Each structure stands twice: as C-alpha cells, then as structure tokens.
Amino acid sequence: MELSNKTIIVTGASSGIGAAAAALFAAEGANVVLGARRASELETLVARIGQSGGRAVCLPGDVRDKGYAGALVDLALKEFGGLDGAFNNAGIVGELRPVAEMTFEAWNEVISVNLTSAFLAAKAQIPMMKQRGGSIVFTSSFVGFSNGGMPGMGAYAASKAGMVGLMQSLASDHAAEGIRVNAVLPGGTITPAGGEGNPSVLEFIANLHPMKRMAAADEIAQAALFLLSDRSSFMTGSPMLVDGGISVRLA
Ligand code: NAD
C-alpha cells in the first residue's frame, strides 16, 4: 500500500486519467476526495471505490470557480482530518486551431481551466500542507514540453508549459516546508479528451509516438501515484515525462 493513511484530492476524477487515478490511489490505501463537474459520474465512482473497500467522497464543481479548490480542501479536513496530497488533473484541450484564427474567448477558456485552476488549487492546498508536509502533482502534457507534431495547440501548449513554470516556482518556494510539487507530462492517452471512440484520431496520435501506441489512463495514474507516494521523497520541481517517447521523436 503506497498511500496508506494519506488523504488526497483528485480533480478531473469523473473520467479518463483522473478516474483511473482515483481508483488506483484508493486501492493503495488513500482516502480520496474527488472533484469534477459531473455529479453522477463522481457518485458512481465513489460507490465503486466503497464497494472495493476504499474510502472516497466527492464534491462536484468547476475548477474555474474561485471557491472550489478551497471547498475540496475543506471537505478533506471534514471527512478525513487533513490533506497530504493533491492530483490537480482537470483539464481541457479546447479548440484546436492556429493562434491567428483563435478567438480571445477560446484562448481564455483553456488558460482558465488548465492554468488558472492550477494557481487556485495551489493557493488553497499549500496552507493546509504547511502543517505536516505534502505532495502536489499537476497534470501538464508532453505538449507543454515539446509540441511533438500536434497541430493547433497554441493555447493548450501555453497553458501546460505555464503549469510547469508554476510548479517549479511552488517547488522552490515550499521545499523547506516539506511540500513537494511535481508534474506528470503524459503523452497521448486513451480517454474521452484523447480521442477515445474515434479510431482515426487514435491511430494518428498513436503513430506520433515511437512506441506506436497511446497510453492507457492507468499508466499515467501509476506515475502520479509514484509522485504522491513517499517513494519519490527526493523529487520536487520535476516535470516527469510519461510520453511513450513522443518528445524525443525528432531528437
Ligand atoms: P477527460 O476529458 O477524460 O478528463 C478531464 C477531466 O477534467 C474530466 O473529469 C472533466 O470533467 C474535468 N474537467 C474539465 N473541465 C473542468 C472544469 N472546468 N471544472 C472541473 N472539472 C473539469 O480527459 P483526460 O485525458 O483524462 O485529461 C486529464 C488531464 O490529462 C487533462 O489535464 C489533460 O489536459 C491531460 N492530458 C491528457 C492527454 C491525453 O492524451 N488524454 C495527454 C496529455 C495530458
């Protein structure tokens, strides 16, 4: 059990990587506090985790709302008495189009859901973790490191690269307080946002990877588990690529 007695917030837990992570963390002994917009998906997952002997609660909400990250922290305190980790994973790809054709609104939506939400999450979680230390993990993307041949990714790439900068600043500011902050940078992953159900998109993305396949959501969840667990105790400020080699494709 890698996460025994740890209480961990997971956002974007209603599907894809977040749902896989929530189930994995609970199976590894964590109390999980689940966030995303869709209540019914979250409640189904909470029930499934409970049936497997795990402990989970949820609070539906939008990561763009200023109070939502704090409400998840409050729920962790109320239900489980503290907070040890957070997997700030909710995100969207947004409109895929060249920047010159992108509307201001489309740009802002991606930046607020992906990057401003990371700021809001850290702002709510850090004060709580000052008491007994903790580990924060953000879901960035290989696109925030090296475009890898993906078209129309201006806003998404900026949001995910910005998240790495934010993560490294947080890591530097809070290392001495026992708070570690890292990011996982997934390659193409089979999820609703990753083209699930669309064979031609899946094939295009798979072929960009040297491994000639996409990740399963659980393969990304395993990396987040490592960063949240004490096995990564000397890691902070690390943008951890879990990308099937896509970022070295042209190297
Ligand atoms: P997904 O669409 O299955 O899951 C996204 C989750 O984020 C859902 O639970 C959704 O409800 C939640 N979410 C989206 N907007 C939200 C909002 N405003 N408020 C609250 N919750 C919100 O997609 P996924 O692929 O599992 O994505 C998870 C993360 O992984 C995202 O940050 C995404 O950018 C990142 N990522 C995905 C891939 C991929 O190929 N699938 C690759 C690299 C990075």
Short mmCIF file of C-alpha atoms and ligand atoms in Angstrom, two decimals:
data_model
loop_
_atom_site.label_atom_id
_atom_site.label_comp_id
_atom_site.label_asym_id
_atom_site.label_seq_id
_atom_site.Cartn_x
_atom_site.Cartn_y
_atom_site.Cartn_z
CA MET A 1 0.00 0.00 0.00
CA GLU A 2 1.78 3.13 -1.27
CA LEU A 3 -0.66 5.71 0.10
CA SER A 4 -1.85 4.27 3.43
CA ASN A 5 -3.39 6.90 5.70
CA LYS A 6 -2.91 9.69 3.17
CA THR A 7 -5.77 11.95 2.13
CA ILE A 8 -5.56 13.02 -1.49
CA ILE A 9 -7.64 15.36 -3.66
CA VAL A 10 -8.10 14.28 -7.29
CA THR A 11 -9.66 16.69 -9.79
CA GLY A 12 -10.95 15.68 -13.18
CA ALA A 13 -11.97 12.46 -11.45
CA SER A 14 -15.14 11.89 -13.48
CA SER A 15 -13.34 10.28 -16.41
CA GLY A 16 -10.05 9.36 -18.06
CA ILE A 17 -6.79 9.79 -16.16
CA GLY A 18 -8.47 11.28 -13.06
CA ALA A 19 -10.94 8.40 -12.70
CA ALA A 20 -8.16 5.83 -13.13
CA ALA A 21 -6.04 7.70 -10.58
CA ALA A 22 -8.86 7.92 -8.04
CA ALA A 23 -9.44 4.17 -8.19
CA LEU A 24 -5.71 3.41 -8.04
CA PHE A 25 -4.99 5.77 -5.11
CA ALA A 26 -7.92 4.34 -3.14
CA ALA A 27 -6.72 0.79 -3.84
CA GLU A 28 -3.31 1.90 -2.49
CA GLY A 29 -4.90 2.92 0.80
CA ALA A 30 -5.62 6.63 0.29
CA ASN A 31 -8.74 8.49 1.36
CA VAL A 32 -9.70 10.22 -1.87
CA VAL A 33 -11.61 13.48 -2.29
CA LEU A 34 -12.91 13.64 -5.85
CA GLY A 35 -13.72 16.73 -7.90
CA ALA A 36 -15.05 17.36 -11.42
CA ARG A 37 -18.19 18.87 -12.90
CA ARG A 38 -20.40 15.82 -13.43
CA ALA A 39 -22.04 14.72 -10.15
CA SER A 40 -23.44 11.41 -11.37
CA GLU A 41 -20.07 10.15 -12.68
CA LEU A 42 -18.37 11.17 -9.44
CA GLU A 43 -21.04 9.49 -7.29
CA THR A 44 -20.77 6.28 -9.33
CA LEU A 45 -17.01 6.23 -8.80
CA VAL A 46 -17.35 6.95 -5.07
CA ALA A 47 -19.74 3.98 -4.80
CA ARG A 48 -17.41 1.72 -6.83
CA ILE A 49 -14.44 2.62 -4.60
CA GLY A 50 -16.56 1.98 -1.50
CA GLN A 51 -17.62 -1.44 -2.79
CA SER A 52 -13.92 -2.32 -3.21
CA GLY A 53 -13.23 -1.42 0.41
CA GLY A 54 -11.83 2.07 -0.27
CA ARG A 55 -12.75 5.46 1.16
CA ALA A 56 -13.94 8.22 -1.18
CA VAL A 57 -16.08 11.34 -1.09
CA CYS A 58 -16.86 13.82 -3.85
CA LEU A 59 -17.89 17.42 -4.42
CA PRO A 60 -18.97 18.40 -7.93
CA GLY A 61 -17.78 21.81 -9.13
CA ASP A 62 -15.93 23.84 -11.71
CA VAL A 63 -12.16 24.37 -11.27
CA ARG A 64 -12.60 27.89 -12.71
CA ASP A 65 -14.65 28.91 -9.66
CA LYS A 66 -12.53 30.78 -7.11
CA GLY A 67 -14.01 28.90 -4.14
CA TYR A 68 -13.97 25.35 -5.49
CA ALA A 69 -10.38 24.34 -4.66
CA GLY A 70 -10.87 25.58 -1.09
CA ALA A 71 -14.14 23.67 -0.79
CA LEU A 72 -12.34 20.45 -1.75
CA VAL A 73 -9.70 21.13 0.93
CA ASP A 74 -12.45 21.80 3.50
CA LEU A 75 -14.12 18.50 2.56
CA ALA A 76 -10.81 16.64 3.03
CA LEU A 77 -10.48 18.20 6.50
CA LYS A 78 -14.07 17.50 7.49
CA GLU A 79 -14.17 13.89 6.27
CA PHE A 80 -10.60 12.74 6.85
CA GLY A 81 -8.96 15.24 9.21
CA GLY A 82 -6.24 16.64 6.94
CA LEU A 83 -4.66 16.79 3.49
CA ASP A 84 -1.49 15.01 2.34
CA GLY A 85 -1.63 15.26 -1.42
CA ALA A 86 -3.40 16.57 -4.47
CA PHE A 87 -3.54 15.42 -8.06
CA ASN A 88 -4.63 18.61 -9.85
CA ASN A 89 -5.56 16.94 -13.09
CA ALA A 90 -8.74 18.52 -14.52
CA GLY A 91 -8.16 19.99 -17.94
CA ILE A 92 -9.44 20.53 -21.46
CA VAL A 93 -7.83 20.58 -24.88
CA GLY A 94 -10.11 23.36 -26.12
CA GLU A 95 -10.42 24.47 -29.72
CA LEU A 96 -7.67 23.16 -31.95
CA ARG A 97 -6.81 25.90 -34.41
CA PRO A 98 -3.88 28.12 -35.37
CA VAL A 99 -3.44 31.03 -32.97
CA ALA A 100 -4.11 33.59 -35.72
CA GLU A 101 -7.61 32.10 -36.09
CA MET A 102 -8.27 31.58 -32.38
CA THR A 103 -10.78 33.79 -30.57
CA PHE A 104 -9.83 35.61 -27.38
CA GLU A 105 -12.61 33.68 -25.60
CA ALA A 106 -11.27 30.30 -26.73
CA TRP A 107 -7.77 31.23 -25.54
CA ASN A 108 -9.11 32.41 -22.17
CA GLU A 109 -11.17 29.29 -21.62
CA VAL A 110 -8.16 26.99 -21.99
CA ILE A 111 -5.92 29.19 -19.84
CA SER A 112 -8.52 29.45 -17.08
CA VAL A 113 -9.46 25.76 -16.95
CA ASN A 114 -5.89 24.47 -17.21
CA LEU A 115 -3.57 27.11 -15.77
CA THR A 116 -5.54 29.50 -13.55
CA SER A 117 -7.13 26.46 -11.89
CA ALA A 118 -3.62 25.25 -11.01
CA PHE A 119 -2.94 28.59 -9.30
CA LEU A 120 -6.24 28.39 -7.40
CA ALA A 121 -5.55 24.79 -6.36
CA ALA A 122 -2.07 25.57 -5.04
CA LYS A 123 -3.35 28.66 -3.22
CA ALA A 124 -5.91 26.54 -1.37
CA GLN A 125 -3.76 23.43 -0.77
CA ILE A 126 -0.37 24.87 0.26
CA PRO A 127 -1.53 26.49 3.56
CA MET A 128 -3.07 23.20 4.66
CA MET A 129 0.07 21.23 3.82
CA LYS A 130 2.29 23.53 5.87
CA GLN A 131 1.10 21.63 8.95
CA ARG A 132 2.50 18.20 8.07
CA GLY A 133 4.03 18.45 4.59
CA GLY A 134 2.55 17.04 1.42
CA SER A 135 2.87 16.32 -2.27
CA ILE A 136 1.16 18.19 -5.09
CA VAL A 137 1.10 16.80 -8.63
CA PHE A 138 -0.19 18.68 -11.66
CA THR A 139 -1.15 17.07 -14.95
CA SER A 140 0.70 19.00 -17.63
CA SER A 141 1.29 17.40 -21.06
CA PHE A 142 4.12 16.46 -23.41
CA VAL A 143 2.76 19.38 -25.45
CA GLY A 144 3.88 21.70 -22.65
CA PHE A 145 7.44 20.45 -23.17
CA SER A 146 7.80 19.75 -26.87
CA ASN A 147 4.99 20.04 -29.40
CA GLY A 148 5.67 16.62 -30.91
CA GLY A 149 3.91 17.43 -34.18
CA MET A 150 0.45 18.14 -32.75
CA PRO A 151 -1.38 20.82 -34.80
CA GLY A 152 -3.33 23.83 -33.44
CA MET A 153 -2.08 23.57 -29.87
CA GLY A 154 -1.18 27.23 -29.11
CA ALA A 155 -3.44 27.79 -26.11
CA TYR A 156 -3.15 24.25 -24.78
CA ALA A 157 0.67 24.24 -25.06
CA ALA A 158 0.90 27.65 -23.37
CA SER A 159 -1.34 26.50 -20.51
CA LYS A 160 0.59 23.27 -19.97
CA ALA A 161 4.04 24.90 -20.23
CA GLY A 162 2.84 27.64 -17.86
CA MET A 163 1.83 24.94 -15.43
CA VAL A 164 5.41 23.61 -15.42
CA GLY A 165 6.72 27.11 -14.60
CA LEU A 166 4.18 27.48 -11.80
CA MET A 167 5.03 24.01 -10.49
CA GLN A 168 8.75 24.78 -10.36
CA SER A 169 8.16 28.08 -8.54
CA LEU A 170 5.96 26.35 -5.98
CA ALA A 171 8.55 23.59 -5.54
CA SER A 172 11.27 26.14 -4.90
CA ASP A 173 9.17 28.26 -2.53
CA HIS A 174 7.88 25.38 -0.37
CA ALA A 175 10.57 22.66 -0.37
CA ALA A 176 11.84 23.71 3.05
CA GLU A 177 8.33 23.29 4.45
CA GLY A 178 8.19 19.64 3.42
CA ILE A 179 5.88 20.26 0.48
CA ARG A 180 6.93 18.61 -2.78
CA VAL A 181 5.47 19.82 -6.08
CA ASN A 182 5.88 17.95 -9.38
CA ALA A 183 4.09 17.46 -12.67
CA VAL A 184 3.37 14.49 -14.83
CA LEU A 185 3.56 15.17 -18.59
CA PRO A 186 1.53 12.46 -20.31
CA GLY A 187 1.83 11.52 -23.94
CA GLY A 188 -1.30 10.68 -25.90
CA THR A 189 -3.62 8.79 -23.56
CA ILE A 190 -6.81 6.92 -24.45
CA THR A 191 -9.50 8.98 -22.71
CA PRO A 192 -12.53 10.98 -23.88
CA ALA A 193 -10.25 14.03 -24.35
CA GLY A 194 -7.61 11.88 -26.01
CA GLY A 195 -9.83 10.78 -28.89
CA GLU A 196 -11.43 7.70 -27.30
CA GLY A 197 -14.09 6.30 -29.63
CA ASN A 198 -12.56 7.93 -32.72
CA PRO A 199 -10.33 5.31 -34.39
CA SER A 200 -8.76 7.64 -36.97
CA VAL A 201 -7.74 10.19 -34.28
CA LEU A 202 -6.38 7.41 -32.06
CA GLU A 203 -4.35 6.00 -34.95
CA PHE A 204 -2.94 9.43 -35.87
CA ILE A 205 -1.88 10.14 -32.28
CA ALA A 206 -0.55 6.62 -31.69
CA ASN A 207 1.67 6.90 -34.76
CA LEU A 208 3.30 10.10 -33.48
CA HIS A 209 4.75 8.05 -30.63
CA PRO A 210 7.92 5.97 -31.11
CA MET A 211 6.07 3.21 -29.22
CA LYS A 212 3.35 3.37 -31.90
CA ARG A 213 0.64 3.32 -29.29
CA MET A 214 -1.09 5.59 -26.80
CA ALA A 215 -1.03 5.19 -23.02
CA ALA A 216 -3.84 3.63 -21.02
CA ALA A 217 -5.13 6.04 -18.37
CA ASP A 218 -3.78 3.74 -15.67
CA GLU A 219 -0.21 4.10 -16.97
CA ILE A 220 -0.39 7.84 -16.27
CA ALA A 221 -2.11 7.24 -12.92
CA GLN A 222 0.83 5.00 -11.91
CA ALA A 223 3.26 7.89 -12.48
CA ALA A 224 1.09 10.22 -10.38
CA LEU A 225 0.97 7.54 -7.67
CA PHE A 226 4.76 7.47 -7.58
CA LEU A 227 4.98 11.27 -7.27
CA LEU A 228 2.37 11.32 -4.48
CA SER A 229 3.95 8.46 -2.54
CA ASP A 230 6.98 8.56 -0.27
CA ARG A 231 8.92 6.57 -2.89
CA SER A 232 9.58 9.89 -4.66
CA SER A 233 10.69 11.59 -1.44
CA PHE A 234 13.70 13.36 -3.03
CA MET A 235 11.75 14.63 -6.06
CA THR A 236 10.45 18.15 -6.27
CA GLY A 237 10.19 20.58 -9.17
CA SER A 238 10.30 17.75 -11.68
CA PRO A 239 8.40 17.76 -14.99
CA MET A 240 8.09 13.98 -15.36
CA LEU A 241 7.54 12.84 -18.94
CA VAL A 242 5.38 9.74 -19.31
CA ASP A 243 5.01 10.01 -23.04
CA GLY A 244 5.99 6.86 -24.89
CA GLY A 245 8.99 8.77 -26.23
CA ILE A 246 6.98 11.30 -28.26
CA SER A 247 9.08 14.21 -27.03
CA VAL A 248 12.27 12.64 -28.41
CA ARG A 249 10.66 11.67 -31.70
CA LEU A 250 12.59 14.28 -33.66
CA ALA A 251 15.65 14.35 -31.39
P1 NAD B 1 -11.01 13.61 -19.75
O1 NAD B 1 -11.80 14.52 -20.62
O2 NAD B 1 -11.36 12.17 -19.67
O3 NAD B 1 -10.98 14.16 -18.27
C1 NAD B 1 -10.93 15.52 -17.98
C2 NAD B 1 -11.48 15.71 -16.61
O4 NAD B 1 -11.40 17.09 -16.26
C3 NAD B 1 -12.96 15.32 -16.52
O5 NAD B 1 -13.20 14.74 -15.27
C4 NAD B 1 -13.66 16.67 -16.63
O6 NAD B 1 -14.92 16.67 -16.01
C5 NAD B 1 -12.67 17.52 -15.86
N1 NAD B 1 -12.86 18.94 -16.17
C6 NAD B 1 -12.72 19.55 -17.37
N2 NAD B 1 -13.02 20.86 -17.25
C7 NAD B 1 -13.34 21.06 -15.95
C8 NAD B 1 -13.76 22.18 -15.20
N3 NAD B 1 -13.89 23.40 -15.76
N4 NAD B 1 -14.02 22.01 -13.88
C9 NAD B 1 -13.92 20.80 -13.29
N5 NAD B 1 -13.53 19.70 -13.94
C10 NAD B 1 -13.26 19.83 -15.25
O7 NAD B 1 -9.51 13.80 -20.22
P2 NAD B 1 -8.11 13.22 -19.70
O8 NAD B 1 -7.38 12.88 -20.93
O9 NAD B 1 -8.27 12.23 -18.64
O10 NAD B 1 -7.49 14.57 -19.13
C11 NAD B 1 -6.93 14.67 -17.83
C12 NAD B 1 -5.75 15.60 -17.89
O11 NAD B 1 -4.72 15.00 -18.68
C13 NAD B 1 -6.04 16.95 -18.54
O12 NAD B 1 -5.40 17.97 -17.80
C14 NAD B 1 -5.40 16.82 -19.90
O13 NAD B 1 -5.00 18.07 -20.43
C15 NAD B 1 -4.21 15.94 -19.57
N6 NAD B 1 -3.59 15.24 -20.71
C16 NAD B 1 -4.32 14.36 -21.45
C17 NAD B 1 -3.70 13.72 -22.52
C18 NAD B 1 -4.46 12.74 -23.40
O14 NAD B 1 -3.95 12.37 -24.47
N7 NAD B 1 -5.62 12.24 -22.99
C19 NAD B 1 -2.35 13.95 -22.81
C20 NAD B 1 -1.64 14.85 -22.02
C21 NAD B 1 -2.27 15.49 -20.95
#
